[in-house]
PDB file of C-alpha atoms in Angstrom:
ATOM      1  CA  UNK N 630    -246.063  66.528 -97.352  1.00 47.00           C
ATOM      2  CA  UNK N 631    -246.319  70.056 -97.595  1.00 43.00           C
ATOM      3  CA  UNK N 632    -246.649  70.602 -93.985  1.00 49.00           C
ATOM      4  CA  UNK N 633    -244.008  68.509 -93.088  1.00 45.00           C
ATOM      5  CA  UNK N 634    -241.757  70.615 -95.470  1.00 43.00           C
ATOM      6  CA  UNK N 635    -242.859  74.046 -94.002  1.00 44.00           C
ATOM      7  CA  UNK N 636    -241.755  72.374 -90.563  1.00 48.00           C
ATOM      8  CA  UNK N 637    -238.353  71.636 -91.739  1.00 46.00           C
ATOM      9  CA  UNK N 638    -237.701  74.541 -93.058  1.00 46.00           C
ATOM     10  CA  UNK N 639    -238.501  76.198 -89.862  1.00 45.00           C
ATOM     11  CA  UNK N 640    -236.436  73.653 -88.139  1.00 46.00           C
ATOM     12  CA  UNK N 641    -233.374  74.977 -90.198  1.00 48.00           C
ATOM     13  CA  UNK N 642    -233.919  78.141 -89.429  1.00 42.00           C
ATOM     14  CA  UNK N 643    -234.019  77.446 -85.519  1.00 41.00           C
ATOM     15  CA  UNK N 644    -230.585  75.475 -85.969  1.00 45.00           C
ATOM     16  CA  UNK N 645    -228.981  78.671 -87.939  1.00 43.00           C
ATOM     17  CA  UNK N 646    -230.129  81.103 -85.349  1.00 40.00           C
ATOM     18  CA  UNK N 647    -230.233  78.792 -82.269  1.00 41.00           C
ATOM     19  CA  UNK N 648    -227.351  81.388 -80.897  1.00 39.00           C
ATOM     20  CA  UNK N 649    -229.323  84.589 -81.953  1.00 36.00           C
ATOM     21  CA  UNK N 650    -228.119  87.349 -79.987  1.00 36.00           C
ATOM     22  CA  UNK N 651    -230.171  89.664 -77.876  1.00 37.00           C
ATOM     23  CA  UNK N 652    -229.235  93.133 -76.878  1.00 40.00           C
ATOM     24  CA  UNK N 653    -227.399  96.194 -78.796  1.00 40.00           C
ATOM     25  CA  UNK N 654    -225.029  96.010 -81.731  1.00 40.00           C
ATOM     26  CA  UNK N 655    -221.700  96.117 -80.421  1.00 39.00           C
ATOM     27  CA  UNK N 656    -218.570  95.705 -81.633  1.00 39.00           C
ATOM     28  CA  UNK N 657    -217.484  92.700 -79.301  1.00 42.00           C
ATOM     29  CA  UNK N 658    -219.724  90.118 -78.710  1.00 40.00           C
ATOM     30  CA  UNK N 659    -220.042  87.486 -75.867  1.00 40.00           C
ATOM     31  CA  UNK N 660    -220.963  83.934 -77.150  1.00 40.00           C
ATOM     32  CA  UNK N 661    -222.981  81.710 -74.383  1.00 39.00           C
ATOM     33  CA  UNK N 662    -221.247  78.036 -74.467  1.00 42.00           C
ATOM     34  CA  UNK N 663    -221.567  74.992 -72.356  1.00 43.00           C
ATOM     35  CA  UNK N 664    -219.908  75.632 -69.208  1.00 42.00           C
ATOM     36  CA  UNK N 665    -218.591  72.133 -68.532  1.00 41.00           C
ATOM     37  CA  UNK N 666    -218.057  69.050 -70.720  1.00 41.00           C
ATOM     38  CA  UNK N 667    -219.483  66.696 -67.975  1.00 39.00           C
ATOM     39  CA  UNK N 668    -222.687  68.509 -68.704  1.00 39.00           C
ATOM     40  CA  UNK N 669    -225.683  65.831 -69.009  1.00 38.00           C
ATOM     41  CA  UNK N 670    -227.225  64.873 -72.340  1.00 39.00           C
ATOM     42  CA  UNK N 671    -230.828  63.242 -72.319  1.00 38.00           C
ATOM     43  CA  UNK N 672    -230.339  60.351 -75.045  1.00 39.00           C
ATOM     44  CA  UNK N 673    -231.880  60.385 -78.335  1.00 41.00           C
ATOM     45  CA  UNK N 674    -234.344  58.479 -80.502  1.00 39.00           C
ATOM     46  CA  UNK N 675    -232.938  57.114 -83.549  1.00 41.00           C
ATOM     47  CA  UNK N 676    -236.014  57.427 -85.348  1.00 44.00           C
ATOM     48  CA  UNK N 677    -235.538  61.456 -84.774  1.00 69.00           C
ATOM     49  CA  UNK N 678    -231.542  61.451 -84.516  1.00 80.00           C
ATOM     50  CA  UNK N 679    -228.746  60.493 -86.672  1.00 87.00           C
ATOM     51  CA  UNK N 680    -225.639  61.794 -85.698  1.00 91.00           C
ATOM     52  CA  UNK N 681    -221.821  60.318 -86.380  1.00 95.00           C
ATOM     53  CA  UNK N 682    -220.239  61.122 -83.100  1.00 96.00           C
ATOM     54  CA  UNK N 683    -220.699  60.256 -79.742  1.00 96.00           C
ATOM     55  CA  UNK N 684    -221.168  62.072 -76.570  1.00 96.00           C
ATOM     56  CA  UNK N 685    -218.287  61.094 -75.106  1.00 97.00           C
ATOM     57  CA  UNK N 686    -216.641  62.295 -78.355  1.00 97.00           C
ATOM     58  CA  UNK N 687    -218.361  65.421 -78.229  1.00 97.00           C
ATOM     59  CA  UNK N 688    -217.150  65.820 -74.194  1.00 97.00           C
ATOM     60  CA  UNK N 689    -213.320  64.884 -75.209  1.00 97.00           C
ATOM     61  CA  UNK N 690    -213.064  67.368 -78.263  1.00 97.00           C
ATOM     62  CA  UNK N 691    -214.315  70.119 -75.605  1.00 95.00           C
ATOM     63  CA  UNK N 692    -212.153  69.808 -73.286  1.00 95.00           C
ATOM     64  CA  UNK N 693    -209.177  69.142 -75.610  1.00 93.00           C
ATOM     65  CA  UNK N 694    -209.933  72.765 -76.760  1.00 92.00           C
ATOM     66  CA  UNK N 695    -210.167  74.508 -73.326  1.00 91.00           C
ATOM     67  CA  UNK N 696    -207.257  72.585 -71.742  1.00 91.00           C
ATOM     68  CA  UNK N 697    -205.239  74.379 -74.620  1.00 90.00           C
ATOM     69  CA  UNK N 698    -205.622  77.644 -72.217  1.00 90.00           C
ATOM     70  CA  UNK N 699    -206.671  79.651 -75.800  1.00 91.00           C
ATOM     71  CA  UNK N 700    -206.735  83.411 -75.242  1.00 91.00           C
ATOM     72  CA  UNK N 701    -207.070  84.788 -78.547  1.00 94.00           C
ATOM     73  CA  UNK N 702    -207.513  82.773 -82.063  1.00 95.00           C
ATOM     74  CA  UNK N 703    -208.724  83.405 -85.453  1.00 96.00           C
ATOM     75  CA  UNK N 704    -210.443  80.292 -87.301  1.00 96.00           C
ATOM     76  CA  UNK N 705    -210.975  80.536 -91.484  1.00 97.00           C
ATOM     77  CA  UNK N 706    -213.702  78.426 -92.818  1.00 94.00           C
ATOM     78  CA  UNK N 707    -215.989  78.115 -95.620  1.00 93.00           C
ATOM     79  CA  UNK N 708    -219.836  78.159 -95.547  1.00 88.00           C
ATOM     80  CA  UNK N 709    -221.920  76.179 -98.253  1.00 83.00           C
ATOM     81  CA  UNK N 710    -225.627  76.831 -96.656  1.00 72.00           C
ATOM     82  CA  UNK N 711    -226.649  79.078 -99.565  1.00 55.00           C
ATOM     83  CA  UNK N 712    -228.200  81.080 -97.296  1.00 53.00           C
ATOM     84  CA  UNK N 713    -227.671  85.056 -97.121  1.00 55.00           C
ATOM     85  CA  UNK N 714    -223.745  85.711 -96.189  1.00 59.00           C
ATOM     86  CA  UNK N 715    -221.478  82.653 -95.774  1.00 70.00           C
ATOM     87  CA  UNK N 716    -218.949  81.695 -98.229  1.00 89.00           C
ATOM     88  CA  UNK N 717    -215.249  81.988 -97.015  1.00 93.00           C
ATOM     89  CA  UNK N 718    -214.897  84.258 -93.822  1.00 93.00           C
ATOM     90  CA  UNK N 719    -212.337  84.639 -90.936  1.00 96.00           C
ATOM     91  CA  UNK N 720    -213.300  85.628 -87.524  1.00 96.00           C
ATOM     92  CA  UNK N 721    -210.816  86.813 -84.897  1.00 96.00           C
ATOM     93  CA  UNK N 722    -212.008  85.897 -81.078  1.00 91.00           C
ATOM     94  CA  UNK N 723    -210.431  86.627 -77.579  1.00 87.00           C
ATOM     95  CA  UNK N 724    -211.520  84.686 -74.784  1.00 80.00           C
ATOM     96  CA  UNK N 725    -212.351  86.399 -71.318  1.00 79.00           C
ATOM     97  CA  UNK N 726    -212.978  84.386 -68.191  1.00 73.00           C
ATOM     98  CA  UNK N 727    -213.863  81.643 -70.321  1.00 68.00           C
ATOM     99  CA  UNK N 728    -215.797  83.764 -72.338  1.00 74.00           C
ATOM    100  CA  UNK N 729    -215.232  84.316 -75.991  1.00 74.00           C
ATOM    101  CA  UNK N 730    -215.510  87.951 -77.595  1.00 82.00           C
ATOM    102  CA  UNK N 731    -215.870  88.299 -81.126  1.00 91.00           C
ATOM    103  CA  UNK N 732    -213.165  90.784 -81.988  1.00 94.00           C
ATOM    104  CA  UNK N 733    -213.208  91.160 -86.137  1.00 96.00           C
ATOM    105  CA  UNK N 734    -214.817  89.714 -88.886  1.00 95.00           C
ATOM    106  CA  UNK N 735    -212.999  88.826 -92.557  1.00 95.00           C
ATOM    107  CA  UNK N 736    -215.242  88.552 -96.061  1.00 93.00           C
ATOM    108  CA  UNK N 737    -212.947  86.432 -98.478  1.00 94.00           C
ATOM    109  CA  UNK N 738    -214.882  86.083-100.790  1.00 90.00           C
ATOM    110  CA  UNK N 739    -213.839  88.726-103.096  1.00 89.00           C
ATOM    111  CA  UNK N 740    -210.146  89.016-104.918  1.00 91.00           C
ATOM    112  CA  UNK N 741    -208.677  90.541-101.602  1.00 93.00           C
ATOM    113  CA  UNK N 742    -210.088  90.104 -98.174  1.00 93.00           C
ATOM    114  CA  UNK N 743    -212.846  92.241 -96.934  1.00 95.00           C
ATOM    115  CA  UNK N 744    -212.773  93.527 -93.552  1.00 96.00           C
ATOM    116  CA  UNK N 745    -216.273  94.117 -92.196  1.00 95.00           C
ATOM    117  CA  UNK N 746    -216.744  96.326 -88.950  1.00 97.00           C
ATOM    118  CA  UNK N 747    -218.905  94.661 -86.370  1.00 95.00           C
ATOM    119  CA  UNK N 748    -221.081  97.674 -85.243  1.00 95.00           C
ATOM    120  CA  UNK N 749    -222.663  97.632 -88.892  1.00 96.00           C
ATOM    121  CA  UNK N 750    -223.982  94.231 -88.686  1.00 93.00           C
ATOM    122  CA  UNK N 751    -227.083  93.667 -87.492  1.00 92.00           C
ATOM    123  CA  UNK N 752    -228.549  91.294 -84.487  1.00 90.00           C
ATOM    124  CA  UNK N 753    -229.104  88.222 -87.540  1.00 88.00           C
ATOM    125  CA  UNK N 754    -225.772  88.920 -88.991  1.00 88.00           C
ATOM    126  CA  UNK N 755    -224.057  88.582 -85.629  1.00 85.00           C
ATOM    127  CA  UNK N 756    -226.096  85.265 -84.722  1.00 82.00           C
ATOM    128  CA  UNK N 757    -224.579  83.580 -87.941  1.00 83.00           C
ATOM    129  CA  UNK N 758    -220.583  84.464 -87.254  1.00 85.00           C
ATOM    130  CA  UNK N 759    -221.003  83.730 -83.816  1.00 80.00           C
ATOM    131  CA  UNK N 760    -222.624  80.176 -84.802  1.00 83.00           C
ATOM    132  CA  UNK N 761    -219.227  79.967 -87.344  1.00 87.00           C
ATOM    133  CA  UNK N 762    -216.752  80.348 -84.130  1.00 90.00           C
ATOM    134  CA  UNK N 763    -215.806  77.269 -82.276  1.00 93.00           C
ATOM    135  CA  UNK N 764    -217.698  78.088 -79.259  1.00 89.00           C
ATOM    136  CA  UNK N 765    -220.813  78.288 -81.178  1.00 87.00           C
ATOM    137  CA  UNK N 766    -220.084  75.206 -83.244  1.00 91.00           C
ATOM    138  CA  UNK N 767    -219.586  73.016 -79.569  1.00 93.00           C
ATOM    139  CA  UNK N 768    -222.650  75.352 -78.470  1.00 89.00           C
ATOM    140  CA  UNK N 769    -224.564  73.778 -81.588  1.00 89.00           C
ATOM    141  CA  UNK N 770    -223.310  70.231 -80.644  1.00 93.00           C
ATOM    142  CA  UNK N 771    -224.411  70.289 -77.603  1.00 93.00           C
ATOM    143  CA  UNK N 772    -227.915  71.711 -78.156  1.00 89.00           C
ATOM    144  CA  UNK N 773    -228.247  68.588 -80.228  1.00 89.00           C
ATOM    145  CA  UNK N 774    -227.277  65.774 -77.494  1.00 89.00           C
ATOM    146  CA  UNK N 775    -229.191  67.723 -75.271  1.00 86.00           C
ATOM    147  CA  UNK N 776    -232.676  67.490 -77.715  1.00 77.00           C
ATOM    148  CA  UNK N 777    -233.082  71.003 -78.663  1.00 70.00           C
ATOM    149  CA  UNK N 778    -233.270  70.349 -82.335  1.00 64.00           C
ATOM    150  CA  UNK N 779    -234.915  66.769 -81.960  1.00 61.00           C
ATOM    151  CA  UNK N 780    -237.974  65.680 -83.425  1.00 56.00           C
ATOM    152  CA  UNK N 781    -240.458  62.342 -83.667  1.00 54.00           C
ATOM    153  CA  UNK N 782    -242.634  61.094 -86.467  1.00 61.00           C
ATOM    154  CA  UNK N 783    -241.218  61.283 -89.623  1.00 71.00           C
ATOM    155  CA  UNK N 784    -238.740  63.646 -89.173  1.00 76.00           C
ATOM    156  CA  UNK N 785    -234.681  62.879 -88.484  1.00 79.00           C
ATOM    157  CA  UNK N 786    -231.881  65.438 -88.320  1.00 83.00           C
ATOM    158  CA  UNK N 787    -228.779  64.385 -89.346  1.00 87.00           C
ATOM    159  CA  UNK N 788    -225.329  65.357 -88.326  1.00 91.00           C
ATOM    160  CA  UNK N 789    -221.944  64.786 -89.720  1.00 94.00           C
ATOM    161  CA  UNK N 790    -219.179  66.107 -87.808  1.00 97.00           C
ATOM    162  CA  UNK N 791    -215.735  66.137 -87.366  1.00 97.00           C
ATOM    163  CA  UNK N 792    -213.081  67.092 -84.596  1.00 97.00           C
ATOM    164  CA  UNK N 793    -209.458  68.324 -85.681  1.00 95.00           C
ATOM    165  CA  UNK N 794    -206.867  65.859 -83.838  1.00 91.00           C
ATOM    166  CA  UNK N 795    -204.611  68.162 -82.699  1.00 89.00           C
ATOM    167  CA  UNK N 796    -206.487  71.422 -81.069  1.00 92.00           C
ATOM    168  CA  UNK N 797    -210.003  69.489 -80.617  1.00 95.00           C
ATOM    169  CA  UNK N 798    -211.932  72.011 -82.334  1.00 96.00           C
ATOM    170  CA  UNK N 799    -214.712  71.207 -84.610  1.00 96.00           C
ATOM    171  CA  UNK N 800    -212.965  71.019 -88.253  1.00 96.00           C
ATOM    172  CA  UNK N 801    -217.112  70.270 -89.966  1.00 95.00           C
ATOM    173  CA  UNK N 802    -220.222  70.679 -89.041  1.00 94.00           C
ATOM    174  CA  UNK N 803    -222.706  69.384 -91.603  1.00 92.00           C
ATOM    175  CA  UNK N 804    -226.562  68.545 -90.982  1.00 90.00           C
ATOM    176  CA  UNK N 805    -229.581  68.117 -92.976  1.00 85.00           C
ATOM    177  CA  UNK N 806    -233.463  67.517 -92.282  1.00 82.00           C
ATOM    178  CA  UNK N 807    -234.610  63.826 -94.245  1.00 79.00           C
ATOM    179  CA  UNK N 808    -238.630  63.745 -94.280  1.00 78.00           C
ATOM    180  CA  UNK N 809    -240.013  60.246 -94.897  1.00 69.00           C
ATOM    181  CA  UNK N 810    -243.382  60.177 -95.971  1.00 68.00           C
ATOM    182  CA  UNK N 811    -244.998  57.236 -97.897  1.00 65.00           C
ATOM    183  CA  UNK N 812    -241.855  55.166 -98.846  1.00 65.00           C
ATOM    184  CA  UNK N 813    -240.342  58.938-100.508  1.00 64.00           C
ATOM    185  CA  UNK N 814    -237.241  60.859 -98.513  1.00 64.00           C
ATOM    186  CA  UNK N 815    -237.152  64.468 -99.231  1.00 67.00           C
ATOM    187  CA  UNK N 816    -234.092  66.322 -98.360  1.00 68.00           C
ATOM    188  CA  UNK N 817    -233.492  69.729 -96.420  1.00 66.00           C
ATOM    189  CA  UNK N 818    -230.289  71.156 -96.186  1.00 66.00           C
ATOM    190  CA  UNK N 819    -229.695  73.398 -93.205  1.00 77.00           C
ATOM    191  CA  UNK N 820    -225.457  74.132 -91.969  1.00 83.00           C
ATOM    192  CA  UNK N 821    -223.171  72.934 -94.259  1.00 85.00           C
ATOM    193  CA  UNK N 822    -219.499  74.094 -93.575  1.00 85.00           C
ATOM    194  CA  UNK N 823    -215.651  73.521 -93.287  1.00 94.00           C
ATOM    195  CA  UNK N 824    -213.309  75.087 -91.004  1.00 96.00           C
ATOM    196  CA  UNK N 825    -209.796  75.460 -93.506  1.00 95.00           C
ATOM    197  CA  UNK N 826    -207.754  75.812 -90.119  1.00 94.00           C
ATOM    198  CA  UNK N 827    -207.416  77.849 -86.712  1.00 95.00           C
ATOM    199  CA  UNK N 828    -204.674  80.117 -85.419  1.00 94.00           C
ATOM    200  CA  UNK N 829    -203.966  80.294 -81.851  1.00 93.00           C
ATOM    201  CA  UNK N 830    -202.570  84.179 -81.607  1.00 93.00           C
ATOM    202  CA  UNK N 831    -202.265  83.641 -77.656  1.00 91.00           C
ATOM    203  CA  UNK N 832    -202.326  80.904 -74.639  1.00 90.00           C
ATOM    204  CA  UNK N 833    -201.568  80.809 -71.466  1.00 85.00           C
ATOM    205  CA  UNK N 834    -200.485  76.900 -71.900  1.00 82.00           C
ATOM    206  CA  UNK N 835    -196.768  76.372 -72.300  1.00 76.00           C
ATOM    207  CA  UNK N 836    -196.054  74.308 -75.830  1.00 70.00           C
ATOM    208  CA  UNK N 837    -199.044  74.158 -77.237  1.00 64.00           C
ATOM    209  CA  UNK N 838    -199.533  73.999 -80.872  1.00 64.00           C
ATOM    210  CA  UNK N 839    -199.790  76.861 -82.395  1.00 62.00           C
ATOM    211  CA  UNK N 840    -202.406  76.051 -85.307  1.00 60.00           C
ATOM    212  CA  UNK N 841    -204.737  73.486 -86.405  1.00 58.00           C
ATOM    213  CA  UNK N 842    -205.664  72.225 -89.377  1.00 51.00           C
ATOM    214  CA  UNK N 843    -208.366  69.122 -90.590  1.00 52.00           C
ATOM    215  CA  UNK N 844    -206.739  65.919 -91.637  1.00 41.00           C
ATOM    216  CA  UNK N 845    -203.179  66.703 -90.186  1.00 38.00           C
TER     217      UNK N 845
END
């Protein structure tokens, strides 16, 4: 039992880093998504995956978000890993060629919002906004219909996710390890938050919404 709990708990950490960034503190950053929503997904066991969506779910929420031509945005959620950092937080991104650049960063979880310059952060702190934007939580998604975070035996990762209706974005993003050993499932928690809505600031798409928020 033991070891199979020291392997979850590396398994969380994989899946809260999987976007770690490599290279210089600076105070953009460029986030590495997948490039189209056709992309090809190698199926899944259930025995090692348990997940609430679809891939052709996953594939229709993407491109609902790019066809909304977003240049600039700023998404407000709350994180309930209990991990280091998390809590309520806004991040401001501008995309680039496709590319999305981290632009600011927003503590709220004191009495009056905190704003934290990027070039203090370091290359851990970076990884876990970057994983909080949308293009890191569709980056996430797809590792997992791809198999990156898979497993066999007596491990199964489970995923509960959401898509907001009207921009396409994903509104949660909950998972969790479950270890099965000898009739007894033990528990692992490992990304556990809520997006409380998006802003689109700019877009290139005529008559677009404007925001989004879960449920509406």
């Amino acid at each position: 039992m033991k070891s199979k709990l020291l392997r979850a708990a590396a398994l969380c950490l994989v899946l809260l880093f999987a976007c770690l960034y490599s290279g210089d503190k600076q105070a953009e950053v460029a986030l590495s998504v997948p490039k189209q929503p056709g992309d090809s997904f190698s199926s899944q066991s259930e025995s090692a995956l348990d997940i609430n969506i679809t891939e052709a779910e996953y594939e229709n929420a993407l491109s609902r978000w790019r066809a909304r031509g977003i240049e600039e945005y700023e998404i407000t959620l709350a994180d309930s890993t209990r991990m280091a950092g998390g809590g309520k937080l806004r991040l401001r991104v501008r995309v680039e060629n496709g590319e999305p650049i981290l632009v600011s960063y927003a503590d709220l979880n004191g009495e009056q919002p905190k704003a934290v310059p990027l070039d203090v952060l370091d290359a851990k702190e970076l990884a876990f906004l970057r994983e909080r934007s949308v293009e890191g939580m569709f980056g996430l998604i797809g590792e997992v219909f791809r198999g990156t975070y898979s497993d066999t035996g007596n491990v199964v990762n489970e995923y509960k996710i959401e898509f907001d209706k009207e921009l396409g974005y994903p509104s949660r993003v909950h998972s969790r390890i479950l270890l099965r050993e000898g009739g007894i499932t033990v528990t692992e928690c490992c990304i556990y938050y809520d997006v409380i809505g998006v802003k689109i600031l700019k877009s290139h798409t005529p008559g677009m919404p404007r925001s989004g928020n879960p449920g509406t």
